[in-house]
Structures are given as structure tokens and as C-alpha cells.
Coordinates of C-alpha atoms in Angstrom, one line a residue:
X15 CA 106.3 140.8 79.3
X16 CA 106.7 144.2 81.1
X17 CA 107.9 144.1 84.8
X18 CA 107.1 146.5 87.6
X19 CA 108.3 146.8 91.1
X20 CA 107.8 149.3 93.8
X21 CA 108.7 149.9 97.3
X22 CA 108.4 152.3 100.1
X23 CA 109.9 151.8 103.6
X24 CA 113.2 152.7 105.8
X25 CA 115.8 151.1 103.5
X26 CA 117.3 152.6 100.4
X27 CA 114.9 151.9 97.5
X28 CA 116.9 151.7 94.2
X29 CA 119.1 148.7 95.4
X30 CA 115.8 146.8 96.4
X31 CA 113.9 147.6 93.0
X32 CA 117.0 146.6 90.8
X33 CA 117.2 143.5 92.8
X34 CA 113.5 143.0 92.2
X35 CA 113.6 143.7 88.5
X36 CA 116.2 141.2 88.3
X37 CA 113.8 138.9 89.2
X38 CA 111.9 139.3 86.3
X39 CA 114.3 139.7 83.6
X40 CA 112.9 136.0 82.4
X41 CA 110.0 138.2 80.9
X42 CA 112.1 139.2 78.5
X43 CA 112.7 143.1 78.0
X44 CA 114.7 145.7 76.3
X45 CA 115.0 148.6 78.5
X46 CA 114.9 149.3 82.0
X47 CA 114.1 152.3 84.5
X48 CA 114.2 153.7 87.9
X49 CA 112.5 156.7 89.9
X50 CA 113.1 157.3 93.4
X51 CA 111.8 159.8 95.9
X52 CA 114.0 161.5 98.7
X53 CA 111.7 163.3 101.2
X54 CA 110.3 166.5 99.9
X55 CA 112.7 166.4 96.7
X56 CA 111.0 166.0 93.1
X57 CA 111.5 162.1 91.9
X58 CA 114.9 161.1 90.4
X59 CA 114.3 159.3 87.1
X60 CA 117.1 157.5 85.8
X61 CA 116.6 155.0 82.3
X62 CA 119.0 152.9 80.2
X63 CA 118.1 150.9 77.0
X64 CA 119.3 147.1 77.2
X65 CA 120.2 144.7 79.8
X66 CA 119.4 145.8 83.5
X67 CA 123.0 145.8 84.0
X68 CA 123.2 148.9 82.0
X69 CA 120.8 150.6 84.4
X70 CA 123.0 148.9 87.7
X71 CA 126.0 150.5 85.9
X72 CA 124.4 154.1 85.4
X73 CA 123.1 154.1 89.2
X74 CA 126.2 152.4 90.9
X75 CA 124.0 149.5 91.7
X76 CA 121.3 152.2 92.9
X77 CA 123.7 153.6 95.5
X78 CA 123.7 156.6 93.4
X79 CA 119.8 157.3 93.7
X80 CA 118.9 158.5 97.5
X81 CA 115.7 157.8 98.6
X82 CA 113.3 155.1 100.5
X83 CA 110.5 155.3 98.2
X84 CA 110.3 154.4 94.5
X85 CA 109.2 152.5 91.5
X86 CA 111.0 150.2 88.6
X87 CA 110.1 149.0 85.5
X88 CA 111.7 146.4 82.8
X89 CA 110.1 147.2 79.1
X90 CA 109.2 145.1 76.1
X91 CA 108.8 147.5 73.3
X92 CA 105.0 147.6 72.0
X93 CA 104.4 151.5 71.1
X94 CA 107.7 152.9 69.8
X95 CA 111.3 151.4 69.5
X96 CA 113.3 150.0 72.2
X97 CA 115.2 153.3 73.4
X98 CA 116.2 155.3 76.6
X99 CA 113.4 157.9 75.8
X100 CA 110.8 155.3 75.1
X101 CA 111.9 153.6 78.3
X102 CA 109.7 153.5 81.7
X103 CA 109.4 155.7 83.9
X104 CA 107.5 158.5 82.2
X105 CA 107.5 161.9 83.8
X106 CA 105.3 165.0 83.4
X107 CA 104.9 168.2 85.4
X108 CA 107.6 170.8 85.8
X109 CA 110.7 168.4 85.0
X110 CA 114.5 168.7 84.1
X111 CA 115.0 167.2 80.7
X112 CA 118.3 166.2 79.4
X113 CA 119.5 163.3 77.1
X114 CA 121.4 161.5 79.7
X115 CA 118.3 159.6 80.7
X116 CA 118.3 161.4 84.2
X117 CA 115.3 163.6 85.1
X118 CA 113.7 164.9 87.9
X119 CA 109.9 165.3 88.0
X120 CA 106.7 165.7 89.9
X121 CA 104.8 163.1 88.3
X122 CA 106.2 159.7 87.4
X123 CA 104.4 156.8 86.2
X124 CA 105.0 153.4 84.9
X125 CA 102.7 150.8 83.2
X126 CA 102.2 147.5 81.8
X127 CA 99.5 147.0 79.6
X128 CA 97.8 148.7 76.5
X129 CA 96.2 151.8 76.4
X130 CA 93.7 151.5 73.4
X131 CA 92.7 155.3 73.0
X132 CA 96.2 156.7 73.7
X133 CA 96.1 158.6 70.4
X134 CA 92.7 160.6 70.9
X135 CA 93.9 161.4 74.7
X136 CA 97.2 162.4 73.3
X137 CA 95.5 164.6 70.8
X138 CA 93.6 166.2 73.7
X139 CA 96.8 166.7 75.8
X140 CA 98.4 168.1 73.1
X141 CA 95.9 170.8 72.5
X142 CA 96.3 171.7 76.3
X143 CA 100.1 172.4 75.9
X144 CA 101.6 169.2 77.1
X145 CA 104.9 168.2 75.2
X146 CA 105.4 164.6 74.4
X147 CA 109.1 162.9 73.6
X148 CA 108.6 159.3 73.4
X149 CA 106.3 157.1 71.0
X150 CA 104.9 155.4 74.2
X151 CA 101.2 155.3 74.8
X152 CA 102.2 155.4 78.5
X153 CA 103.6 158.9 78.5
X154 CA 99.9 159.8 78.2
X155 CA 99.1 158.4 81.8
X156 CA 101.7 160.8 83.4
X157 CA 100.4 164.1 81.5
X158 CA 97.2 162.7 82.0
X159 CA 97.4 162.5 85.9
X160 CA 99.2 165.9 85.9
X161 CA 96.1 167.5 84.0
X162 CA 93.7 166.2 86.8
X163 CA 95.6 166.8 89.3
X164 CA 94.1 169.4 92.0
X165 CA 96.0 168.2 95.0
X166 CA 94.4 164.6 95.8
X167 CA 95.9 161.3 93.9
X168 CA 92.6 159.4 94.9
X169 CA 90.6 161.5 92.6
X170 CA 93.2 162.0 90.3
X171 CA 93.4 158.5 89.9
X172 CA 90.2 158.0 89.5
X173 CA 89.6 160.5 86.9
X174 CA 92.6 159.3 84.9
X175 CA 91.0 155.5 84.6
X176 CA 87.9 156.7 83.8
X177 CA 89.1 158.0 80.9
X178 CA 91.8 155.4 79.9
X179 CA 90.7 152.3 77.8
X180 CA 92.5 149.3 77.9
X181 CA 94.4 147.2 80.0
X182 CA 96.8 148.4 82.7
X183 CA 98.7 147.9 85.9
X184 CA 99.7 151.4 86.9
X185 CA 102.2 152.8 89.4
X186 CA 102.3 156.9 89.9
X187 CA 104.7 158.8 92.4
X188 CA 103.4 162.6 92.9
X189 CA 105.5 165.3 94.2
X190 CA 102.9 166.6 97.3
X191 CA 103.2 162.7 98.2
X192 CA 106.6 161.9 99.4
X193 CA 107.4 158.4 101.1
X194 CA 104.1 156.8 99.2
X195 CA 103.0 156.3 96.2
X196 CA 99.3 155.1 94.4
X197 CA 98.7 152.1 91.9
X198 CA 96.1 150.4 89.9
X199 CA 95.3 147.5 88.2
X200 CA 92.9 146.5 85.2
X201 CA 93.1 143.1 83.2
X202 CA 97.1 143.3 83.9
X203 CA 98.6 141.6 87.0
X204 CA 99.3 143.4 90.1
X205 CA 100.2 142.3 93.5
X206 CA 100.8 144.2 96.9
X207 CA 103.3 143.0 99.2
X208 CA 103.2 143.5 103.1
X209 CA 106.6 144.0 104.9
X210 CA 107.3 145.1 108.3
X211 CA 107.7 148.9 108.0
X212 CA 107.8 148.6 104.4
X213 CA 105.6 147.8 101.6
X214 CA 105.8 146.7 98.1
X215 CA 104.0 146.4 94.8
X216 CA 104.9 144.2 91.6
X217 CA 103.9 142.5 88.7
X218 CA 105.0 138.9 90.0
X219 CA 105.3 137.8 93.2
X220 CA 108.8 136.5 92.3
X221 CA 110.2 139.8 92.5
X222 CA 109.5 140.6 96.4
X223 CA 109.6 136.7 97.5
X224 CA 112.9 137.5 99.3
X225 CA 111.3 140.2 101.5
X226 CA 108.0 138.9 101.9
X227 CA 105.6 136.2 101.7
X228 CA 102.4 138.2 102.6
X229 CA 100.4 139.5 99.7
X230 CA 97.0 141.0 98.5
X231 CA 96.0 140.5 95.3
X232 CA 94.4 143.2 93.4
X233 CA 91.1 143.2 91.7
X234 CA 90.4 145.3 88.5
X235 CA 90.1 148.8 89.3
X236 CA 90.9 148.6 92.7
X237 CA 93.4 151.4 93.8
X238 CA 96.0 151.0 96.4
X239 CA 97.7 153.8 98.3
X240 CA 101.3 152.4 99.9
X241 CA 103.3 153.9 102.6
X242 CA 105.7 152.2 104.7
X243 CA 103.5 151.7 107.4
X244 CA 100.0 151.1 106.0
X245 CA 98.5 149.8 102.9
X246 CA 95.0 151.2 102.0
X247 CA 93.1 149.7 99.0
X248 CA 89.8 151.3 97.7
X249 CA 87.2 151.0 95.0
X250 CA 86.3 154.0 92.3
X251 CA 83.8 155.3 94.9
X252 CA 86.7 156.1 97.1
X253 CA 85.5 153.4 99.6
X254 CA 87.8 151.1 101.5
X255 CA 88.1 147.7 100.5
X256 CA 88.8 144.8 103.2
X257 CA 91.1 142.6 101.6
X258 CA 92.2 139.2 102.4
X259 CA 95.8 138.3 102.9
X260 CA 97.4 135.1 101.1
X261 CA 100.6 134.1 102.4
X262 CA 102.9 132.2 99.5
X263 CA 104.5 129.0 100.4
X264 CA 106.7 128.5 97.7
X265 CA 110.5 128.2 98.9
X266 CA 113.0 131.2 97.7
X267 CA 114.9 128.5 96.0
X268 CA 112.3 127.7 94.0
X269 CA 112.1 130.9 92.1
X270 CA 116.3 130.5 91.7
X271 CA 118.0 128.6 88.8
X272 CA 119.4 126.1 91.6
X273 CA 122.6 125.6 89.6
X274 CA 120.9 125.1 86.2
X275 CA 122.2 127.6 83.1
X276 CA 118.3 128.7 82.5
X277 CA 115.1 128.8 84.0
X278 CA 113.7 126.5 81.5
X279 CA 116.2 123.8 81.9
X280 CA 115.5 124.1 85.4
X281 CA 111.8 123.5 84.9
X282 CA 112.0 120.7 82.1
X283 CA 113.8 118.8 85.1
X284 CA 111.2 119.8 87.6
X285 CA 108.5 118.1 85.7
X286 CA 108.0 114.8 87.3
X287 CA 107.8 116.2 90.5
X288 CA 105.4 118.5 89.3
X289 CA 103.4 116.0 87.4
X290 CA 103.5 113.7 90.7
X291 CA 102.3 116.4 92.8
X292 CA 99.5 117.3 90.8
X293 CA 98.2 113.7 90.4
X294 CA 98.8 113.0 94.1
X295 CA 96.4 116.2 95.1
X296 CA 93.5 114.1 93.4
X297 CA 94.2 110.4 93.7
X298 CA 93.5 109.3 97.0
X299 CA 93.1 105.6 97.9
X300 CA 93.3 104.1 94.6
X301 CA 90.2 106.9 93.0
X302 CA 90.1 110.4 91.6
X303 CA 88.9 112.6 94.3
X304 CA 87.3 115.8 92.8
X305 CA 85.8 116.9 96.3
X306 CA 88.4 120.2 96.6
X307 CA 88.0 121.0 92.7
X308 CA 84.2 121.3 94.0
X309 CA 82.3 119.0 91.3
X310 CA 80.2 116.9 92.8
X311 CA 79.1 113.5 90.8
X312 CA 75.7 114.9 90.1
X313 CA 77.0 118.1 88.7
X314 CA 79.3 115.6 86.4
X315 CA 76.3 113.8 85.2
X316 CA 74.4 117.2 84.2
X317 CA 77.3 118.4 81.9
X318 CA 76.2 118.5 78.1
X319 CA 79.0 120.1 76.5
X320 CA 82.5 121.1 77.5
X321 CA 84.4 124.2 76.3
X322 CA 87.9 124.8 76.9
X323 CA 89.2 128.0 76.4
X324 CA 92.7 129.0 76.8
X325 CA 95.6 131.0 74.9
X326 CA 99.1 129.7 73.4
X327 CA 100.6 126.4 75.4
X328 CA 97.4 126.3 77.3
X329 CA 95.3 126.1 74.3
X330 CA 97.5 123.2 73.2
X331 CA 96.6 121.5 76.5
X332 CA 93.0 121.8 75.3
X333 CA 93.4 120.5 72.2
X334 CA 95.1 117.1 73.5
X335 CA 92.3 117.2 76.2
X336 CA 89.4 117.3 73.7
X337 CA 90.7 114.1 72.4
X338 CA 91.1 112.2 75.9
X339 CA 87.8 114.0 77.2
X340 CA 85.7 112.9 74.1
X341 CA 86.7 109.4 74.3
X342 CA 86.4 108.7 77.6
X343 CA 83.4 110.5 78.6
X344 CA 81.2 110.9 75.0
X345 CA 80.7 114.7 76.2
X346 CA 81.3 116.8 73.2
X347 CA 84.5 119.3 73.8
X348 CA 85.1 122.4 71.9
X349 CA 88.3 124.1 71.9
X350 CA 88.4 127.9 71.8
X351 CA 91.2 130.5 71.3
X352 CA 90.2 133.1 74.6
X353 CA 91.2 136.0 72.5
X354 CA 88.4 135.0 69.9
X355 CA 85.9 133.6 72.2
X356 CA 84.0 136.7 73.6
X357 CA 84.2 138.7 70.4
X358 CA 82.4 136.0 68.3
X359 CA 79.2 135.8 70.3
X360 CA 79.6 132.0 71.2
X361 CA 76.5 129.9 71.6
X362 CA 76.7 128.2 74.9
X363 CA 74.7 125.5 76.3
X364 CA 73.0 126.1 79.7
X365 CA 74.1 123.0 80.8
X366 CA 77.8 123.3 79.4
X367 CA 81.0 123.7 81.4
X368 CA 83.4 126.5 80.5
X369 CA 87.2 125.4 81.5
X370 CA 89.3 128.2 81.4
X371 CA 93.4 126.9 81.3
X372 CA 96.0 129.5 82.5
X373 CA 99.2 129.2 84.6
X374 CA 99.4 132.4 86.0
X375 CA 95.6 132.5 86.5
X376 CA 96.0 136.2 85.4
X377 CA 95.6 135.7 81.3
X378 CA 94.1 138.8 80.3
X379 CA 92.2 137.1 77.2
X380 CA 91.1 134.1 79.2
X381 CA 90.0 136.3 82.4
X382 CA 87.9 138.0 79.8
X383 CA 86.3 134.7 78.4
X384 CA 85.7 133.4 82.1
X385 CA 83.9 136.7 82.8
X386 CA 81.8 136.4 79.5
X387 CA 80.7 132.7 80.5
X388 CA 79.9 134.1 84.1
X389 CA 77.8 136.7 82.5
X390 CA 75.9 134.0 80.4
X391 CA 75.2 132.2 83.5
X392 CA 77.5 129.0 82.3
X393 CA 79.3 127.1 85.1
X394 CA 83.1 127.9 84.8
X395 CA 86.0 125.4 86.1
X396 CA 89.5 127.2 86.2
X397 CA 93.0 125.1 85.8
X398 CA 95.4 127.3 87.1
X399 CA 98.8 127.2 88.9
X400 CA 98.5 130.2 91.5
X401 CA 96.6 130.3 94.2
X402 CA 94.5 133.4 94.9
X403 CA 94.9 134.6 91.3
X404 CA 92.0 136.3 89.5
X405 CA 90.6 133.1 87.4
X406 CA 90.9 130.9 90.4
X407 CA 89.1 133.8 92.5
X408 CA 86.3 134.2 89.9
X409 CA 85.7 130.9 88.5
X410 CA 83.2 129.0 90.4
X411 CA 85.4 125.5 90.4
X412 CA 89.3 125.5 90.5
X413 CA 91.9 122.5 89.7
X414 CA 95.2 124.0 91.0
X415 CA 98.2 122.3 89.2
X416 CA 101.1 122.2 91.6
X417 CA 104.0 123.1 89.5
X418 CA 105.2 125.7 91.8
X419 CA 107.0 129.0 90.4
X420 CA 107.2 128.6 86.8
X421 CA 109.7 131.4 85.8
X422 CA 110.7 130.4 82.5
X423 CA 108.5 132.3 80.0
X424 CA 108.1 129.3 77.8
X425 CA 105.8 127.0 79.7
X426 CA 107.5 123.3 80.7
X427 CA 105.7 122.0 84.0
X428 CA 102.7 124.1 83.5
X429 CA 101.7 122.4 80.4
X430 CA 102.5 119.1 81.7
X431 CA 100.8 119.5 84.8
X432 CA 97.6 121.3 82.9
X433 CA 97.8 117.8 80.9
X434 CA 97.6 115.7 83.8
X435 CA 94.8 117.8 85.5
X436 CA 92.7 117.5 82.1
X437 CA 93.4 113.6 81.9
X438 CA 92.4 113.0 85.5
X439 CA 89.3 115.1 85.0
X440 CA 88.5 112.7 81.5
X441 CA 89.1 109.9 83.6
X442 CA 86.9 110.6 86.6
X443 CA 84.2 112.1 84.5
X444 CA 84.4 109.0 82.3
X445 CA 83.7 106.7 85.5
X446 CA 80.9 108.7 86.8
X447 CA 79.2 108.7 83.6
X448 CA 79.5 104.9 83.5
X449 CA 81.3 105.4 79.9
X450 CA 84.2 103.2 81.5
X451 CA 84.4 100.1 83.4
X452 CA 85.7 99.7 87.2
X453 CA 88.4 98.0 85.7
X454 CA 89.5 100.2 83.0
X455 CA 89.2 103.0 85.4
X456 CA 91.9 101.6 87.9
X457 CA 93.9 100.7 84.8
X458 CA 93.9 104.4 83.8
X459 CA 94.6 105.7 87.1
X460 CA 97.7 103.0 87.4
X461 CA 99.2 104.4 84.1
X462 CA 99.1 107.9 85.1
X463 CA 100.9 107.3 88.2
X464 CA 103.6 105.7 86.0
X465 CA 104.2 109.2 84.1
X466 CA 106.5 111.0 86.6
X467 CA 109.1 107.9 86.2
X468 CA 108.8 108.0 82.4
X469 CA 109.4 111.7 82.3
X470 CA 112.4 111.1 84.3
X471 CA 113.6 108.5 82.1
X472 CA 113.2 110.6 78.7
X473 CA 115.0 113.4 80.3
X474 CA 118.0 111.2 81.8
X475 CA 118.4 108.5 79.5
X476 CA 118.3 110.5 76.5
X477 CA 120.2 113.5 77.3
X478 CA 123.0 112.4 74.9
X479 CA 120.9 111.3 71.8
X480 CA 118.8 114.8 72.3
X481 CA 122.3 116.8 72.3
X482 CA 123.4 115.1 69.3
X483 CA 120.6 115.5 67.3
X484 CA 120.2 119.2 68.4
X485 CA 123.7 119.8 67.5
X486 CA 123.1 118.0 63.9
X487 CA 120.0 120.0 63.1
X488 CA 121.0 123.6 65.0
X489 CA 121.3 125.4 61.5
X490 CA 117.5 124.4 60.2
X491 CA 115.7 127.4 59.3
X492 CA 112.4 125.6 58.9
X493 CA 110.6 122.6 60.7
X494 CA 107.4 120.8 60.3
X495 CA 105.7 118.7 62.8
X496 CA 103.3 116.1 61.6
X497 CA 100.9 113.9 63.9
X498 CA 97.3 112.4 63.8
X499 CA 94.7 112.8 66.5
X500 CA 96.2 113.6 69.9
X501 CA 99.8 113.3 68.2
X502 CA 98.9 116.4 66.1
X503 CA 97.8 118.2 69.1
X504 CA 101.2 117.4 70.9
X505 CA 102.8 118.5 67.3
X506 CA 101.0 122.0 67.8
X507 CA 103.2 122.4 71.2
X508 CA 106.2 121.1 70.0
X509 CA 106.2 123.3 66.9
X510 CA 105.5 126.6 69.2
X511 CA 108.4 125.3 71.2
X512 CA 110.9 125.5 68.3
X513 CA 109.6 128.9 67.6
X514 CA 109.8 130.5 71.0
X515 CA 113.1 128.8 71.9
X516 CA 115.1 128.6 68.6
X517 CA 113.5 131.1 66.5
X518 CA 113.1 128.7 64.1
X519 CA 110.2 129.0 61.7
X520 CA 108.0 126.2 62.3
X521 CA 104.5 124.6 61.6
X522 CA 102.3 122.1 62.7
X523 CA 100.1 119.8 60.4
X524 CA 97.5 117.1 60.6
X525 CA 99.5 114.7 58.8
X526 CA 96.5 113.8 56.8
X527 CA 96.3 117.2 55.4
X528 CA 100.0 117.3 54.0
X529 CA 98.9 116.1 50.8
X530 CA 96.4 118.9 50.2
X531 CA 99.2 121.2 49.2
X532 CA 101.4 121.7 52.4
X533 CA 103.8 119.0 51.2
X534 CA 104.8 121.3 48.3
X535 CA 106.8 123.2 50.7
X536 CA 108.8 120.0 51.7
X537 CA 112.2 120.4 50.1
X538 CA 115.5 118.9 50.4
X539 CA 117.3 118.9 54.1
X540 CA 114.0 120.4 55.6
X541 CA 113.3 118.9 59.2
X542 CA 110.0 117.0 59.4
X543 CA 109.2 115.6 63.0
X544 CA 106.8 112.7 62.8
X545 CA 105.2 111.9 66.3
X546 CA 103.5 108.5 66.1
X547 CA 102.3 107.2 69.8
X548 CA 99.0 105.5 68.8
X549 CA 98.9 101.9 67.4
X550 CA 95.4 102.6 65.7
X551 CA 96.8 105.5 63.6
X552 CA 100.7 104.3 63.2
X553 CA 100.7 103.1 59.7
X554 CA 98.6 105.7 58.3
X555 CA 101.2 108.2 60.0
X556 CA 104.1 106.4 59.0
X557 CA 102.6 106.4 55.4
X558 CA 102.8 110.4 55.7
X559 CA 106.2 110.3 56.8
X560 CA 107.4 108.2 53.6
X561 CA 105.8 110.7 51.6
X562 CA 107.6 113.7 53.0
X563 CA 110.9 111.7 53.0
X564 CA 110.5 111.0 49.4
X565 CA 110.6 114.8 48.7
X566 CA 113.7 115.0 50.8
X567 CA 112.7 115.8 54.3
X568 CA 115.3 114.9 56.9
X569 CA 113.0 112.9 59.0

């Protein structure tokens, strides 16, 4: 959830860093900090707990920090409580410390991710005389950098990442290298922005879209050294790496709220267009064309098993897709949590297809699952939204969802477009494998094409009814979502949304399982949302809804 922005150029760095961090506020955070270099001087570090506005006020909107090179960070607490001391950047070297949240230091570092072996590293560094003042795992990075530093930042960074275990995107300023900084990534997103006499790093392209559209995607363990007039990327053997430049085609306004009170509300209303764009990318002349995805009819016919691997809402997409794919293609489908996939030594059919679903294309667990599948020689397909992302680059085939930038942490249009992509695959696989007739094929495509208008109708026509219902249930503390078959899969996502957005305890259950113990939790007034969209299961689901209503539920 943390955010990183780095800048070096001819302009004052701090205002640019603050503006970039403001574009990452949607990620959620509890503190923020800046570190800025002014020529040969030590880096000035300013940190503040709470909103980014506190840091902006402390630095007079960045004008109080002089210098043209710096890094900024927004932190979401993982190790240590939210506080000024635990906020990034973290420092080492000869530095002036104070309780004001402002210091000067020789080595300054920011970090996204988790340092898994930080306890053992901390003990070693303490035995060497290093003093720790925070509760974070990240402070280890700053001290470790100083410990290994002998005048060469490249050598030092290589030694640091060879010792550190876990996931990280790191950015480091060093006293002997004015007007430049060094950064590296492993299993945590990091991009490089290329400007005119100015260059950037960021954990998300939205942070720098105002300044440049030309970017590099860093691979794991690639190290980048940024100066205002040069960007050089190296591997851990200190060999320079030739990078492919990507140009982001998003309109800047796509990453703004556009008059909506929240990004999530804006993106709910963008679903019809996102779904339409994604569908039209593969439906051509009345048929589904997967040539750009890279799957031939011969390859589709040879698939023996499909494994859908994902996290969070993308996992719920897989749960829904499982019903549709099996129904239309008769291919067995397993849906796997990416965070569990590689740890349980899964049995994979050599003729199978592993489908990795991820909005960002950088989800660490999903990327690890992709690599596990590839290591075993299994064909992989990525369903992703970000062109050039790690999953997109590493998967054998890619189906791009055309959702545009999704800023809201709780996914909306990405979830919808992932469903559409999955359904399009299911329909085409069913046709190619002769499990559905040409007439059924055309009927399904026509039905898919009606979905954008139906989404629009739901959003617009039911607005007052939804607001009335939300106001009526705003004080609920528990909610249950129930359904059968694909309605159960949809209930899982509904329940997750209730938890994510409202902080209301919520659970999803297969409606037929309620009687096996769970119904004892139903009390007077508890909200139960029944999803009943399938004719064949409608009466059975209604009977389950009657059961909970008889226990006092508000249905």
C-alpha cells in the first residue's frame, strides 16, 4: 500500500514529490516523508504522521526544502505503529537527529515491501554499533547500506540486496553522490520515468503522469542509477541492461476524479465503457478473435485442465469463471489462491493452462505463482490491465483488460473487465472445442454485447433505490451474502466489498450450506443479501432465503 516517488532534475524537488505522493493517496497510508539533496549538502529529511497535508504544511508546500534531487514516501504501517519516527525515509550515517521529524543524514532510504530477515540483520548491525530508533524493518536498509559503503553506491547496493530477503522497492540517496540516487526492485512495483533533463522513479505511473509518459519497467534485481540527464539500468553483475521504453497512453484526466467525490464512484460509472472496450478488443465481425491473445485453435483444443490463480477480487473472478468455463467447454477448472499456490507443491497437468488474473500485473503472489508454473513447463496466460507489467511480460500469452487506470484500492471496473475477459475465453473455447453450436455461440456473443447498457441502466435507474437502502442499513454491523453456483461466487465479491468499503463484518456462504451450522449466527435484524439470478436454482435459493427470514434476518 506504500507509495514511492523520486525526482532529479533542474526544478525544486520537494513540490514535485509532494504532488506525486498526492496522486498515490488512494493507496491508503498513515504517515509521509521527504528527503531532498541540495548540491553537496547532507540530505534534509522531513517526516509527519497522518495526512500528506501535514507534511505539506510542515514544509510550506515543499518550498522550505531546497534542492533538485529527492525521494518521497507514504507509509502504511506493517512493522511498528503509525508514528513520525516510524515514517520513511529512514536514515543512517553521521546525522543530526531531533524529535521534530527533521534531520540531516548521509544515507537516506525509502522502501516498499517486507524485509523478512530484518531481525537477524538488525542484531548484527547493533553488534557493530548501529543505533536503531524506529520499530520498522526498513531502517535496517539504511544502516546496512552505510555498513557496506566504501565509496561505490553500485557495489553497496548489490551487497545490500544479496543480504536482504523478502520483497522490496528501494530508493537510496548517498552523501557522495549529489543530484542522483539509486533504486532497485524485487517483487514490488517500481517504474522509471524519463523526462527532458529530469528523471523519476515511482511505485505507480499515476504519480509521474503529469511530467512524463515515457517509462521503463524494472525487472527483479535490476538496479537503476538516475541523474537529471541520464538513466542507467544494471543487473547484479554490474552489466548495463538495455531497456525497452513504454509510452503510457492514458489521458491525464483518466487519473483524476473528474468531478466525482471519490475515485471509486468515478470508476463504478466507468464500468460500461471499460466492459465495452474490453469486449470490442476481441469481438470482430461477429466472432471472438483471440489472435492478439496468442492462443490458436490447435492450442485451445489441446488444453486438458485450467488453473486460475489470483488474489482478492481477482480470485473471485476466477470463482465465477470456473462455473462458466466448465459449463461451456467441459474443461476441468481449479481456482487457486496465489498466496497458497507455490507453497503446496501443486500437481499440474503438463497439457494444462495456468491463468493468472491481476489488475496491476505486479501482484507479488500472483507473479510468484506465474513463475512457479513456468518453471514446471506449464503454459501461462495473464489477464492483466497494465501493458508492460511483469505478469504481462513474463506470461506466454496475455489478454489485456482495457479498464484504463484504476485508482480506487477497492476494484470496480477491473473486476468487471476481468469477468468479461474470462467469459470471452469461455465462449471461444466452447466453440473451438465443439461444445456449443454456432447458433449458441452467436447468441452468447449477442448477450455479452448487451452488458454495457445493462450496467448503465443499473447505475442510473436504481440510484435512488440504492441510496435509500444504504441509508436504511448504514448502522448494520454484520451482513451475510448467500447464493448458489455462480451466484455464490458473486456473493464472495459482494461480501469483500462490504468489508473493504464499509468496515462492516460480512461473510459469503453457499446458500445450501447455511443449515450446516451457520444459520445459528442469524439473529433479529441481521442483513442477509440473497443473490438469485439462475432460473434452475431460483426456487432452492428462495427456500434458503425464507429460512434466514424465519430466524429474524432483514432480507
